[in-house]
Amino acid sequence: MSTSAAAPTRRGARTATLATGLVLSGVLLGACGGDPAPTAASVPAAPTTTVDPAVRSYCATVARVQAEQSSPQAGQGGVQRAGAAARKQVDDLVATAPPELAADWRTVQRLTDQGLDSLARTGGDPRKIDRDELTTLRQQAEPAVAHIKSVTEQRCHTTFRAPGS
């Protein structure tokens, strides 16, 4: 049977997803209304009105990142690859953020980098990551995350909802 060969691959993917989720759950996903559980990332609903052209690129980036984070393929390829994808996603959000969110996204970027660096120090083993450090990072991110969520919902005319709702 091929089930034993497939099991380590699935387990590695779950580990990578969990690791990235642990780092980003209160930061990146929380910024857009996500639940702290990595499997319950929010997905933005379709915009309810026309988006201002000045933020169209940002809104499209938010929607893309949310879809990537909630995709069944999220975390595939191991912790290092998932971490690189997460850094790229945050970089894209920083690059497209409207001026009123630029500082907040840079804060999220810095805290995400710290969380991913902490995970790297464990050799990529999410069971060894310092949960207190992650809690601290999430708490430090809360003001920026709240502002990002509020402005993003307002500027992108989108309502965040849990997958399947």
XYZ file of N, CA and C in Angstrom, residues 20-134:
345
model
N 3.654 27.792 10.198
C 3.370 29.093 9.619
C 2.145 29.706 10.275
N 1.144 28.877 10.534
C -0.062 29.364 11.199
C 0.215 29.887 12.585
N 1.083 29.203 13.320
C 1.432 29.661 14.658
C 2.069 31.039 14.611
N 2.931 31.231 13.646
C 3.623 32.503 13.528
C 2.686 33.596 13.046
N 1.866 33.279 12.071
C 1.062 34.301 11.427
C -0.352 34.443 11.952
N -0.825 33.497 12.739
C -2.242 33.495 13.106
C -2.680 34.787 13.764
N -1.905 35.310 14.662
C -2.291 36.542 15.330
C -1.780 37.770 14.627
N -0.999 37.574 13.601
C -0.392 38.708 12.920
C -1.038 38.878 11.555
N -0.606 38.130 10.562
C -1.103 38.299 9.209
C -2.574 37.953 9.097
N -2.968 36.786 9.527
C -4.367 36.389 9.397
C -5.241 37.224 10.309
N -4.765 37.505 11.511
C -5.534 38.334 12.430
C -5.744 39.731 11.881
N -4.812 40.187 11.089
C -4.935 41.521 10.524
C -6.132 41.630 9.612
N -6.520 40.526 9.060
C -7.634 40.556 8.121
C -8.839 39.828 8.670
N -8.933 39.757 9.980
C -10.130 39.213 10.587
C -10.085 37.732 10.817
N -8.921 37.112 10.716
C -8.827 35.668 10.873
C -8.925 35.220 12.304
N -9.337 33.998 12.491
C -9.365 33.336 13.785
C -7.948 32.898 14.107
N -7.525 32.873 15.373
C -6.173 32.455 15.684
C -5.831 31.033 15.254
N -6.777 30.180 15.020
C -6.475 28.822 14.572
C -6.057 28.863 13.114
N -4.899 28.261 12.757
C -4.416 28.362 11.397
C -5.356 27.747 10.374
N -6.223 26.837 10.785
C -7.144 26.222 9.838
C -8.414 27.033 9.656
N -8.559 28.113 10.396
C -9.789 28.891 10.322
C -9.524 30.318 9.846
N -8.615 30.466 8.907
C -8.290 31.784 8.383
C -9.516 32.387 7.713
N -9.684 33.680 7.872
C -10.814 34.335 7.239
C -10.547 34.530 5.762
N -11.618 34.546 5.031
C -11.550 34.796 3.610
C -12.441 35.988 3.336
N -11.926 37.002 2.633
C -12.757 38.165 2.401
C -13.903 37.846 1.455
N -15.029 38.436 1.759
C -16.169 38.320 0.858
C -15.909 39.223 -0.337
N -16.673 39.060 -1.377
C -16.527 39.922 -2.539
C -16.819 41.359 -2.132
N -16.100 42.308 -2.716
C -16.367 43.707 -2.387
C -17.831 44.043 -2.638
N -18.376 44.880 -1.753
C -19.789 45.239 -1.860
C -20.005 46.463 -2.743
N -18.967 47.246 -2.983
C -19.052 48.405 -3.856
C -17.759 48.507 -4.656
N -17.720 49.462 -5.534
C -16.521 49.671 -6.327
C -15.385 50.162 -5.435
N -14.231 49.565 -5.600
C -13.066 49.920 -4.799
C -12.368 51.128 -5.418
N -11.967 52.057 -4.575
C -11.214 53.238 -4.986
C -9.962 52.792 -5.736
N -9.729 53.332 -6.938
C -8.546 52.936 -7.706
C -7.228 53.110 -6.939
N -7.185 54.045 -5.990
C -5.961 54.280 -5.223
C -5.588 53.091 -4.347
N -6.559 52.241 -3.994
C -6.279 51.078 -3.138
C -6.594 49.752 -3.815
N -6.911 49.801 -5.093
C -7.288 48.583 -5.808
C -6.192 47.512 -5.722
N -4.942 47.893 -5.914
C -3.832 46.934 -5.859
C -3.709 46.317 -4.463
N -3.843 47.158 -3.440
C -3.785 46.666 -2.066
C -4.919 45.684 -1.797
N -6.130 46.053 -2.186
C -7.288 45.186 -1.944
C -7.136 43.856 -2.671
N -6.611 43.892 -3.872
C -6.376 42.656 -4.624
C -5.315 41.807 -3.917
N -4.305 42.455 -3.369
C -3.247 41.729 -2.644
C -3.813 41.092 -1.382
N -4.644 41.807 -0.652
C -5.281 41.252 0.546
C -6.081 40.006 0.173
N -6.893 40.108 -0.861
C -7.710 38.965 -1.280
C -6.835 37.784 -1.693
N -5.763 38.056 -2.425
C -4.865 36.981 -2.865
C -4.189 36.307 -1.686
N -3.659 37.088 -0.765
C -2.963 36.530 0.393
C -3.926 35.711 1.248
N -5.117 36.224 1.467
C -6.105 35.480 2.246
C -6.415 34.143 1.572
N -6.588 34.163 0.262
C -6.879 32.920 -0.464
C -5.702 31.951 -0.364
N -4.489 32.459 -0.483
C -3.306 31.598 -0.368
C -3.202 30.991 1.020
N -3.453 31.791 2.052
C -3.331 31.306 3.425
C -4.400 30.282 3.777
N -5.562 30.385 3.170
C -6.630 29.447 3.494
C -6.691 28.262 2.520
N -5.831 28.269 1.543
C -5.800 27.201 0.544
C -5.336 25.879 1.154
N -5.873 24.764 0.675
C -5.396 23.458 1.150
C -3.912 23.238 0.845
N -3.356 23.966 -0.109
C -1.939 23.838 -0.442
C -1.038 24.680 0.454
N -1.614 25.514 1.308
C -0.810 26.351 2.201
C 0.075 25.462 3.056
N 1.336 25.779 3.126
C 2.275 25.022 3.950
C 2.916 23.854 3.247
N 2.542 23.591 2.008
C 3.161 22.492 1.278
C 4.631 22.823 1.034
N 5.451 21.810 1.055
C 6.859 22.015 0.763
C 7.723 22.240 1.986
N 7.154 22.135 3.163
C 7.943 22.235 4.377
C 7.929 23.613 5.000
N 8.472 23.660 6.198
C 8.455 24.878 6.999
C 9.245 26.003 6.338
N 10.407 25.696 5.792
C 11.233 26.745 5.188
C 10.512 27.388 4.003
N 9.916 26.580 3.167
C 9.192 27.103 2.012
C 7.958 27.890 2.453
N 7.228 27.360 3.439
C 6.041 28.055 3.938
C 6.429 29.394 4.566
N 7.540 29.423 5.289
C 8.011 30.668 5.887
C 8.388 31.691 4.834
N 9.054 31.224 3.776
C 9.423 32.128 2.682
C 8.171 32.684 2.005
N 7.169 31.838 1.833
C 5.906 32.293 1.232
C 5.244 33.330 2.123
N 5.257 33.092 3.432
C 4.649 34.044 4.370
C 5.370 35.388 4.327
N 6.693 35.352 4.308
C 7.454 36.611 4.220
C 7.114 37.353 2.934
N 7.003 36.638 1.830
C 6.665 37.246 0.539
C 5.273 37.868 0.601
N 4.338 37.171 1.217
C 2.979 37.700 1.330
C 2.972 39.010 2.116
N 3.671 39.031 3.235
C 3.720 40.256 4.039
C 4.443 41.355 3.264
N 5.533 41.012 2.584
C 6.241 42.003 1.763
C 5.303 42.616 0.721
N 4.484 41.766 0.087
C 3.536 42.255 -0.915
C 2.512 43.200 -0.298
N 2.054 42.880 0.901
C 1.097 43.744 1.590
C 1.738 45.070 1.982
N 2.977 45.017 2.440
C 3.705 46.247 2.773
C 3.854 47.112 1.519
N 4.203 46.478 0.403
C 4.458 47.213 -0.843
C 3.205 47.869 -1.417
N 2.041 47.280 -1.163
C 0.809 47.811 -1.753
C -0.072 48.571 -0.768
N 0.305 48.590 0.503
C -0.526 49.226 1.533
C -0.724 50.713 1.257
N -1.935 51.203 1.495
C -2.156 52.647 1.382
C -1.376 53.363 2.487
N -1.090 54.637 2.295
C -0.264 55.375 3.255
C -0.716 55.260 4.709
N -2.043 55.237 4.952
C -2.516 55.176 6.342
C -2.274 53.825 6.998
N -1.859 52.817 6.213
C -1.569 51.492 6.776
C -0.102 51.095 6.661
N 0.694 51.909 6.021
C 2.092 51.545 5.763
C 2.850 51.212 7.052
N 2.753 52.054 8.056
C 3.483 51.811 9.313
C 2.959 50.560 10.011
N 1.645 50.348 9.965
C 1.069 49.159 10.598
C 1.563 47.888 9.909
N 1.587 47.884 8.573
C 2.071 46.689 7.874
C 3.564 46.473 8.100
N 4.332 47.555 8.258
C 5.762 47.377 8.584
C 5.911 46.758 9.974
N 5.031 47.128 10.906
C 5.038 46.510 12.236
C 4.734 45.024 12.116
N 3.704 44.682 11.354
C 3.353 43.280 11.148
C 4.514 42.540 10.486
N 5.157 43.190 9.532
C 6.293 42.583 8.851
C 7.424 42.272 9.840
N 7.746 43.236 10.676
C 8.816 43.049 11.664
C 8.475 41.916 12.633
N 7.245 41.888 13.109
C 6.835 40.863 14.067
C 6.740 39.483 13.410
N 6.304 39.440 12.162
C 6.264 38.174 11.425
C 7.684 37.645 11.238
N 8.597 38.536 10.864
C 9.996 38.126 10.719
C 10.541 37.568 12.035
N 10.214 38.223 13.141
C 10.676 37.738 14.446
C 10.106 36.353 14.743
N 8.828 36.160 14.451
C 8.201 34.862 14.691
C 8.794 33.770 13.829
N 9.018 34.072 12.559
C 9.604 33.084 11.657
C 11.060 32.801 12.032
N 11.774 33.819 12.480
C 13.153 33.607 12.947
C 13.163 32.714 14.185
N 12.196 32.909 15.071
C 12.078 32.059 16.255
C 11.831 30.615 15.851
N 10.966 30.422 14.877
C 10.701 29.075 14.374
C 11.955 28.470 13.748
N 12.704 29.267 13.004
C 13.939 28.779 12.376
C 14.939 28.319 13.433
N 14.976 29.013 14.569
C 15.909 28.617 15.638
C 15.575 27.246 16.222
N 14.353 26.778 16.000
C 13.961 25.449 16.489
C 14.299 24.370 15.469
N 14.874 24.772 14.341
C 15.110 23.820 13.269
C 13.824 23.542 12.507
N 12.847 24.411 12.645
C 11.577 24.253 11.949
C 10.585 23.366 12.666
N 10.839 23.058 13.929
C 9.942 22.186 14.694
C 8.969 23.046 15.494
N 7.695 23.119 15.056
C 6.744 23.988 15.746
C 6.472 23.558 17.184
N 6.779 22.311 17.524
C 6.568 21.861 18.907
C 7.581 22.503 19.850
N 8.687 22.990 19.303
C 9.742 23.577 20.129
C 9.694 25.103 20.165
N 8.788 25.698 19.413
C 8.747 27.163 19.362
C 8.296 27.720 20.709
N 8.830 28.835 21.068
C 8.524 29.489 22.338
C 7.124 30.116 22.249
N 6.160 29.466 22.856
C 4.763 29.940 22.803
C 4.614 31.299 23.491
N 5.395 31.533 24.529
C 5.334 32.833 25.203
C 5.790 33.942 24.258
N 6.826 33.653 23.479
C 7.301 34.644 22.514
C 6.219 34.928 21.471
N 5.557 33.880 20.993
C 4.482 34.082 20.021
C 3.337 34.897 20.617
